Each structure stands twice: as structure tokens, then as C-alpha cells.
Amino acid sequence: MRATFQPCVRSRRLGPRSAPTFLFVLALACASAPTARAQFDDDGAPADSSATPPTGYGSADSTGTSAQTAALGLTVEPKAGVKANVAQFTYYSDWLTTVNLARAAKATQTFNWSRDEYRKQDKTVENRKGGLNYNFGEQLPLVTVIDGSWNWSEDRTTNSAGFANLYKVDNKLVSLSASRYKFMGLGLLHSAKLGANFTDQASLNQNQRNDFREGTASANVQSGWAPARGVIVAGRLGGTATDGTRLLAGLTSPSSAYGDSVGIGVYFNRGIGTGFIQMSRSNFERKYLEFRRNANGLIDTVGVREDEKVVNELETKDALTLNFEHTFRIGRLRGVTKASHTTDDLSYAVGVSGLKERSADAANLTVTYDAGNDSVAVVYRYGWRWDDQRIRAATSSRGRQYVQERDFQVNWYRTLFEATKLSLQYHEGLTQDIAEKRFNENDKDRLQLDFSGRVERLWAGRLRSAMVFSYRQSEDASIRGTSSSNNNRKDSYELTPGYTWYLAPWFTLDQNYRVYIQYTDYLFSYLPTVTRLDDYNKRGDLTTKVTFVPNQRLTITIRHDFNRRFNAAKTTEDAAGSSFYDRNLEQDISRIDLDLKYIAAPGVTLEVGTYRTRDDKTSIGRTTSETRTDSGDLVVGSRVDRSWGAQQQFQVSAMVKKINAFGPSVTASSSDYWEADVWLKWLF
Amino acid sequence: MAQVAVLMRARVMRAVMAALGCLLAGGCLFAPRVAEPPATGEIVRYLEQLSPADVWDNLETSAEATHAPGWEAAISQTSFTYVPDDAAENQYPGVFTGWDRERELSFINALYNSDVTIVARMRNLEFVVPPSSGSESLWEGVIYDVTVTSGVDASTVRYRGSADITFSLEGNFWYISRWVDLEPESDPVSGQLLSTMGVLRGNFASK
């Protein structure tokens, strides 16, 4: 999160008494939402209570405000529609009722139904959802919302072997949240949120039940203080508790989850620039029924006795996050520095995977400079992270798996002269995988180097031309001898001239030519045990596009791609070091597209599109083979967007297309189908 | 005017010099380690990705050698999407949102680094490979079968699923640009319903 606030400027406008209040508000808005998310990434329950308090309070407040301005009354919006594509048909209907009440209170009721029928699979899915929401508005001193929801779904699938499965879920949830935003106490500005919910879920999958009934209570408080001008200190404290019972595959057991988090942040906007330092720490403990898992955390119940397939798991997690960000500006020079450190330990008391530890450090430095016609940006990134694991009952850890990343980029933009621009980019990045104590053989480095340049000119407003050159080198190196035989370096060169010519208001010609060549050098190809041959690949691609707009109703686009490519493998190298290659593949691909769009009436558009591709391939080896394949499609359709009534109460939206396709990879279900999205809506 | 031009040139030169300085500093930091020469008998042989079938078969080679560069080379560098089947999505809700090349690479490295041995058959014998045409090719309903054995506790978990795979011709080579898991398939011998690789991905991505 970037502290891009400018309290000094604002405080002058608001006056000295307003400044601390404004700073508090900004501090609370910036306070530790991302770190809270990091803490509870894997468990939804604590995150609900602590991750989003500043924005959550804001939105609750704004909901009340918007409700305040809405007129009292009842609105009903039924909607029904159908969708179709190559994979499935979907039929759906929605119902929304809104009641605006006195003192900004608002009640909404929703009902949604949908049914999916799959074309390529023996599968149907039906969903039913209902919801009731009541926002008390200004009827209570706290912003209070009660929610009730019901989600029901049935997924019936029969796979290609004839195995039929029913996956069924019936979930009911009721929740209450109450919050108060920005209130003073003990010289500090506070925000507080309380929440409670109860969930009752029953589900069935592969004839095994997985049910739970759980209640959760949570509380979250934030406080802010401004000890000096341009400096804010904000703290946060949160906790959550869940209790209930779970049933899994015939076994019933109590379940629970307890979590707490604490965070503090210092935000500054002084002569040294703007920025913040944040720290947060959290932990949780969760007891639940779980299928037996192996050392990698994968469910593994094959061959296990029935009464040992489900275990009572105890999961604990501790996390720490530190974040720093600083932005400065000196004249035309601007810099941003970001740094972070996170750790988390995840432990399973029963699961074989035992204790998992993770740590990550990251740094990011960006410097930009504007000088007249030039603009230069330099970015350097560094990342260092590791994970480790101690299998349950093991005497020592596995060893750390490190990943180290470095990335460097320079961009330079320059206006060479009138209407002519140059842009250059250089990038280099190295990623390294390192296994501590060589616990695996997968150490590897990947180096990427890119350089590209582009010159663009606009000629008298009628012709735009561009030339692009790029060079790219990538090197994949497995460090260990057991897997280094494919280590290679690829050098790629690309040259792309092109232009767009606006010949007339109704006629545009666009043409690009791209030539691309890549050399692959296998680093150990000189060894007799390595059979890889160095090679090169070359491709030329000419694209021509013509657009006609004869009138405001009709647009016609014609596009042609001609593509020629060669592959060749290195055969010999002479004493002088010259390499000789033999071609082993030649291929020509030609494709033509035609698109036509016609506006028949306001809100009504007709569309036609078609393409044809011809692919000629010659494989050269001991015997030469030639193949030709053809493919294409025809799409005919229309779009309608209309509404009727004095207040547009009736709305219709329809997109319908018929697709016919042919080609070697087109199956029966893809050769003839409809694409559609049609719905009807009524407001009263 | 001449003075202004000289000043501008000086500024540009300073900027260029600063950029070059950074480049040089960068070059020192970006030297990969020296690799050990390949050991006899451990050669991982990949096919040049001249057709979609080459790309798909390289996944099998990569999995059986637990050699991540082979899997990484098959995944499109410009656009890759993984879409799980409903069963995997239900088991790991939200985990697959925005699953791109970076997350795929992270998954395959985490899997291979976790002390596993893999037996993979990436396409069923009945699957007829369609010839490629143009610069995009779709394989519908290919069934893959992957068995993962943990070196720690010797447990074996088998994944078998049907998928739609889209291959794209980028530059001169084919890559996988979209992997849609359709549904889990059954064990051909016992008839037991197995999971797709979506569950494998979800497990490593969610921890």
C-alpha cells in the first residue's frame, strides 16, 4: 500500500485543528490491510475480522449515505436469460427486491437460479441462491447490517468411463456486523468493528458427507495518534473465535478456530519524503476433521483402513510481516524504495507434513528522471525467499529451498525531432533455485536479457510508420550434472517495419512485416553423451489489413497473414569455426479474414465473420514428406440492445451467433454451435 | 540557442552515462553459476517444439525426470491460462484465480523440489492427435495420467483427468497457451474416481 497522502498541503486548507484529524483518517485508511491479508492468507475466518477494517468501515458508512439519499419505496427487478457457447448452455433467472425505509434503513432480497448443461460432457449443474440483507442505516448508533443467505447447488457428472458422481452443497449463513468509524477517546481517533455469524452446511461428494455447523465471533479495533506534524502512529488489534461441530465421512467431532493479530504502523510526510513502516504479527489455531494427507499435503487414503481415513487435525500458524516504503522527489529526480520481510510457520500436529517454514525478503528501487526531450527510468528489484519443512517425527529439517531473483531495467524515451520518437529498453534478470545441503538435484539458474528499440513517426497526419528491433538472450542452466544435458542459450533477433496509412476517412491500410530468427546453442553439445544439436529457426510474417467504412452503418475489415518459417539443425563446423546447417522443416501458413458489421437500426447490429487458413508443411529428413491442411469458420450473428417504457422499465439485450467451423482439430461438437447471451429485465 | 542545445546534449549524455553505469553494475550481478557437465546415463531428451505433440510429450519427459526446465519451456511466454475442473475449484476455492505462467512455474518447481518421483502418461492411447493447422491448435478431451510418489513416506497418489489443451505457435515454436481441466477420470483398473492435476496444483499453491 502506498502512502501517497499529502497531509501538509491539506492541513493548510483545513486549518491547524483539522490537520491531526485528517492525518488520523489517512493513517487509518492506510493501516496494514495488505499485511493482515498476508497473515491470514490460508484461513478465511480471521481475515474477515481484521483484513479490511478501514475500507470496510468506509463502505458501510457510504452505504448508509447513499441509502439516505434514496427515496422511500419498493423496487422489484426480475430478470431472465440464456447463454450459450461451445462448452455449455446456461439458463438463469434473478429476482431483486429493494425496500428503502425511514432513517436511511434499507432491506434487499435476492433470488438467483441457474442451470448449466454441458455440450461436451455428461454434466449438469443447478444453482439456487437466496439472500436477505437489512442495513439499519441511522436507526442505531452503530452501522449495523444483518445478512442471511442460502446457497444450494447440485453438480451431476458422468465421466468418460461411466462413473457418475453427485456433488451437492446446501449452505445457510446468517451474520451480523456492527461498526463505528472515526470516534475520539483518550486523545486518540478510533474505529471498531464487531461481527458474528453462524453457518450450517451439508455437502455430499462421492457418497461421502462433509457437514459442519459453526459459529464465529470477531472484534477489531484501530487507533491512531499524531505525535508530530507529518507523523502518524496507528495501531490495530483483532481477534476471532469459531466453535462448532464437523462431520466427515461418517465421523463427527467438535471443531474450533482461534486467531488474533496485532499491528502497528508509522506514516510520515516530512522533508525526507513520504512513506511508512508497518509491522504486524498474527497467529491462529484450528481444530478440524480432515482426510489423511501424505508428506506433501496430498490426500492419500488409498489402501488405508476405513477408520483411519479421517483424522482430527490441529493446525497452527504464526506470521510476521514488516513493510517499508519511501518516496522522494528532488527536482526532476524521483525515487521509490520498497522493502518487505515476511515469515510464517505452519504446523500440523497429525499430518505427516509436520512443520512448514517460509521466509521472504524483497527490495525494489525505482529512479526516474525527466530532462527536456528525454525521460529515463531505472528499476532494480531483488527478492530472496526460502521454505523449509520438518516432517512429523523427523529429527531434522529437510533443508531450505532458496529462490533468489534479481531484475534490472532501464527505459529511455526521446523525441528525436518533430513527430519522431525513439524508445529504448534494456532488461536483465536472473532467477536462481538453490537447495540447501543439496537435498534435491534441481538447482538451476535462468538468465534473461532483452534489448529493444522502436522509432515511430507520424507523417503529416496521414501515415504512421514504425520500426522495431529487438534482441533477446535466454539461458537455462541446470547446475547439477544429473540434469544439465539440456542447458542451452537462445539468441533471438527480430526486425519489424510497419506502417498505417489513412488514405481517406473511409479507407485505412495497415501493413507489417516481421522477420525473426532464433539460434539455440546447447552448451554441452560437444560431449558424445549429449545428442542435442545446435539449431536455428527463422520466420517471416507479412500482415496486411484493410478497413473500409463506406458509411456510418457499415464497417468491412479484410486481413491477410502470410507466414513462412524454416527450421534447421547444425550438421558440421569447419576448422575456421564456421557452422553449417541443414533445413529439416519448411512451412507456409496463409490466412485470410473477412469481418463485416452493419448497424441495421439503433441498438441493432448484424455481424458476419469468416476466415480460411491453408498450411503447407514440408518435413525434410531421410524421406521428405509434404502435408497440406485447411481450416476455417463462418460466424453469422446479431446484437440487439433495446429498452422501452417511460423510464426504460423493459430492457432487452441479445447477442446471438451461429458458428460453423472445419479443420483438423475441430471436433463434432465444435463444428456447429451457437453463441448467445440473451436476457430480459423488467423494473417496477 | 546554441548554448541551450549544448546544455541539452550534456543532460542527455549524463543520463546515458548514468544508464550505462547501471548496465555495467547490472552485468556483474547477473552472472549465472557454472553448471556441472552432464553425468553419463542421465540425459533428459526433449523434442524440439515443432508441433503440439512435441510440446505435450515433453511434459511427460519433464515429469519423469522431475526436470523443471522442460515443463517451463512448454508453457507459453506470452499468455498462459489454467482453468481447473469444478471438483478442484470446489476443493481449493479462489486459489486458481489468475493462474498464469508465473504460477504454473512456481507450482512445477514446488512439486519437483518436494522429493517426489513421477510416472506420467500425458495422453491416452485412444487419443488421435490432430494435425496442426495455422498458428493455433486445440486438443479436445485428451486424458492424462500422472502418479506421484513421495520419497519421504513412499505414499503414492494418482491423478487422471480429461482436458482441453490449446497450443499456440509463437515465433517458430509451439507452446501451451491454455489448459482447461474438464473432469476427473476413473482408475481404469479399480474404477475409483481420481483427481485431476488441478488438485495437485491447488495443494501446492494453497500452502
mmCIF file of C-alpha atoms in Angstrom, chain A residues 26-139:
data_model
loop_
_atom_site.group_PDB
_atom_site.id
_atom_site.type_symbol
_atom_site.label_atom_id
_atom_site.label_comp_id
_atom_site.label_asym_id
_atom_site.label_seq_id
_atom_site.Cartn_x
_atom_site.Cartn_y
_atom_site.Cartn_z
ATOM 1 C CA LEU A 26 -5.454 8.875 6.244
ATOM 2 C CA ALA A 27 -3.459 6.731 8.627
ATOM 3 C CA LEU A 28 -6.424 4.516 9.304
ATOM 4 C CA ALA A 29 -7.121 4.276 5.610
ATOM 5 C CA CYS A 30 -3.532 3.168 5.008
ATOM 6 C CA ALA A 31 -3.258 0.910 8.032
ATOM 7 C CA SER A 32 -1.948 -2.550 7.333
ATOM 8 C CA ALA A 33 -4.634 -4.087 5.159
ATOM 9 C CA PRO A 34 -2.096 -5.922 2.958
ATOM 10 C CA THR A 35 -0.167 -7.252 5.918
ATOM 11 C CA ALA A 36 -3.326 -8.515 7.521
ATOM 12 C CA ARG A 37 -4.151 -10.347 4.324
ATOM 13 C CA ALA A 38 -0.715 -11.919 4.359
ATOM 14 C CA GLN A 39 -1.205 -13.123 7.911
ATOM 15 C CA PHE A 40 -4.455 -14.948 7.297
ATOM 16 C CA ASP A 41 -3.968 -15.944 3.737
ATOM 17 C CA ASP A 42 -4.891 -19.550 4.284
ATOM 18 C CA ASP A 43 -7.725 -19.217 6.682
ATOM 19 C CA GLY A 44 -10.735 -17.183 5.904
ATOM 20 C CA ALA A 45 -12.118 -16.782 9.386
ATOM 21 C CA PRO A 46 -9.609 -14.399 10.979
ATOM 22 C CA ALA A 47 -9.181 -12.428 7.775
ATOM 23 C CA ASP A 48 -12.841 -11.495 7.803
ATOM 24 C CA SER A 49 -12.430 -9.698 11.052
ATOM 25 C CA SER A 50 -9.186 -7.875 10.500
ATOM 26 C CA ALA A 51 -8.139 -7.577 6.904
ATOM 27 C CA THR A 52 -10.306 -4.767 5.666
ATOM 28 C CA PRO A 53 -11.417 -2.562 8.525
ATOM 29 C CA PRO A 54 -10.570 0.852 7.064
ATOM 30 C CA THR A 55 -12.244 0.305 3.720
ATOM 31 C CA GLY A 56 -14.954 -1.808 5.263
ATOM 32 C CA TYR A 57 -15.933 0.952 7.618
ATOM 33 C CA GLY A 58 -15.815 3.412 4.783
ATOM 34 C CA SER A 59 -18.068 1.368 2.580
ATOM 35 C CA ALA A 60 -20.515 0.722 5.391
ATOM 36 C CA ASP A 61 -20.638 4.422 6.012
ATOM 37 C CA SER A 62 -21.095 5.254 2.379
ATOM 38 C CA THR A 63 -23.823 2.629 2.070
ATOM 39 C CA GLY A 64 -25.673 4.462 4.742
ATOM 40 C CA THR A 65 -25.172 7.765 2.983
ATOM 41 C CA SER A 66 -26.410 6.505 -0.347
ATOM 42 C CA ALA A 67 -29.366 4.906 1.368
ATOM 43 C CA GLN A 68 -30.086 8.229 2.999
ATOM 44 C CA THR A 69 -30.445 9.899 -0.359
ATOM 45 C CA ALA A 70 -32.573 7.124 -1.880
ATOM 46 C CA ALA A 71 -36.323 7.708 -1.990
ATOM 47 C CA LEU A 72 -38.560 5.670 0.287
ATOM 48 C CA GLY A 73 -40.286 2.871 -1.584
ATOM 49 C CA LEU A 74 -40.224 -0.542 -3.133
ATOM 50 C CA THR A 75 -38.371 -1.632 -6.281
ATOM 51 C CA VAL A 76 -38.598 -5.038 -7.926
ATOM 52 C CA GLU A 77 -36.255 -6.200 -10.717
ATOM 53 C CA PRO A 78 -36.916 -9.632 -12.253
ATOM 54 C CA LYS A 79 -34.518 -10.771 -14.969
ATOM 55 C CA ALA A 80 -34.281 -13.928 -17.074
ATOM 56 C CA GLY A 81 -31.826 -15.010 -19.701
ATOM 57 C CA VAL A 82 -29.956 -17.701 -21.547
ATOM 58 C CA LYS A 83 -26.296 -18.070 -22.535
ATOM 59 C CA ALA A 84 -24.684 -20.496 -24.943
ATOM 60 C CA ASN A 85 -21.149 -21.192 -26.088
ATOM 61 C CA VAL A 86 -19.078 -24.078 -27.410
ATOM 62 C CA ALA A 87 -18.903 -25.691 -23.965
ATOM 63 C CA GLN A 88 -22.317 -25.208 -22.370
ATOM 64 C CA PHE A 89 -25.843 -23.780 -22.247
ATOM 65 C CA THR A 90 -26.843 -21.709 -19.228
ATOM 66 C CA TYR A 91 -30.422 -20.762 -18.313
ATOM 67 C CA TYR A 92 -30.825 -18.298 -15.479
ATOM 68 C CA SER A 93 -33.220 -16.013 -13.662
ATOM 69 C CA ASP A 94 -32.645 -13.368 -10.981
ATOM 70 C CA TRP A 95 -35.026 -11.540 -8.685
ATOM 71 C CA LEU A 96 -34.073 -8.429 -6.704
ATOM 72 C CA THR A 97 -36.391 -6.595 -4.320
ATOM 73 C CA THR A 98 -35.237 -3.391 -2.643
ATOM 74 C CA VAL A 99 -37.108 -1.553 0.107
ATOM 75 C CA ASN A 100 -35.887 1.875 1.203
ATOM 76 C CA LEU A 101 -37.093 2.727 4.704
ATOM 77 C CA ALA A 102 -37.019 5.649 7.098
ATOM 78 C CA ARG A 103 -33.724 6.940 8.523
ATOM 79 C CA ALA A 104 -31.675 5.510 5.664
ATOM 80 C CA ALA A 105 -32.522 1.921 6.501
ATOM 81 C CA LYS A 106 -32.630 -0.457 3.561
ATOM 82 C CA ALA A 107 -33.723 -4.036 3.006
ATOM 83 C CA THR A 108 -32.873 -6.159 -0.022
ATOM 84 C CA GLN A 109 -33.952 -9.604 -1.050
ATOM 85 C CA THR A 110 -32.371 -11.627 -3.848
ATOM 86 C CA PHE A 111 -33.107 -14.915 -5.500
ATOM 87 C CA ASN A 112 -30.984 -16.472 -8.256
ATOM 88 C CA TRP A 113 -31.483 -19.674 -10.156
ATOM 89 C CA SER A 114 -29.338 -21.130 -12.920
ATOM 90 C CA ARG A 115 -28.898 -24.393 -14.760
ATOM 91 C CA ASP A 116 -25.806 -25.325 -16.827
ATOM 92 C CA GLU A 117 -25.952 -28.092 -19.415
ATOM 93 C CA TYR A 118 -22.568 -29.050 -20.834
ATOM 94 C CA ARG A 119 -22.274 -29.878 -24.519
ATOM 95 C CA LYS A 120 -19.018 -31.839 -24.494
ATOM 96 C CA GLN A 121 -19.512 -33.578 -21.164
ATOM 97 C CA ASP A 122 -22.254 -35.581 -19.494
ATOM 98 C CA LYS A 123 -22.698 -32.902 -16.841
ATOM 99 C CA THR A 124 -25.392 -30.626 -15.439
ATOM 100 C CA VAL A 125 -25.112 -28.057 -12.657
ATOM 101 C CA GLU A 126 -28.051 -26.383 -10.935
ATOM 102 C CA ASN A 127 -27.651 -23.465 -8.534
ATOM 103 C CA ARG A 128 -30.213 -21.785 -6.263
ATOM 104 C CA LYS A 129 -29.307 -18.816 -4.129
ATOM 105 C CA GLY A 130 -31.342 -16.621 -1.840
ATOM 106 C CA GLY A 131 -30.378 -13.638 0.246
ATOM 107 C CA LEU A 132 -31.858 -11.211 2.746
ATOM 108 C CA ASN A 133 -29.994 -8.118 3.882
ATOM 109 C CA TYR A 134 -31.052 -5.410 6.295
ATOM 110 C CA ASN A 135 -28.981 -2.269 6.834
ATOM 111 C CA PHE A 136 -30.200 -0.300 9.850
ATOM 112 C CA GLY A 137 -28.901 2.974 8.422
ATOM 113 C CA GLU A 138 -29.232 5.642 11.077
ATOM 114 C CA GLN A 139 -31.720 3.745 13.222
#
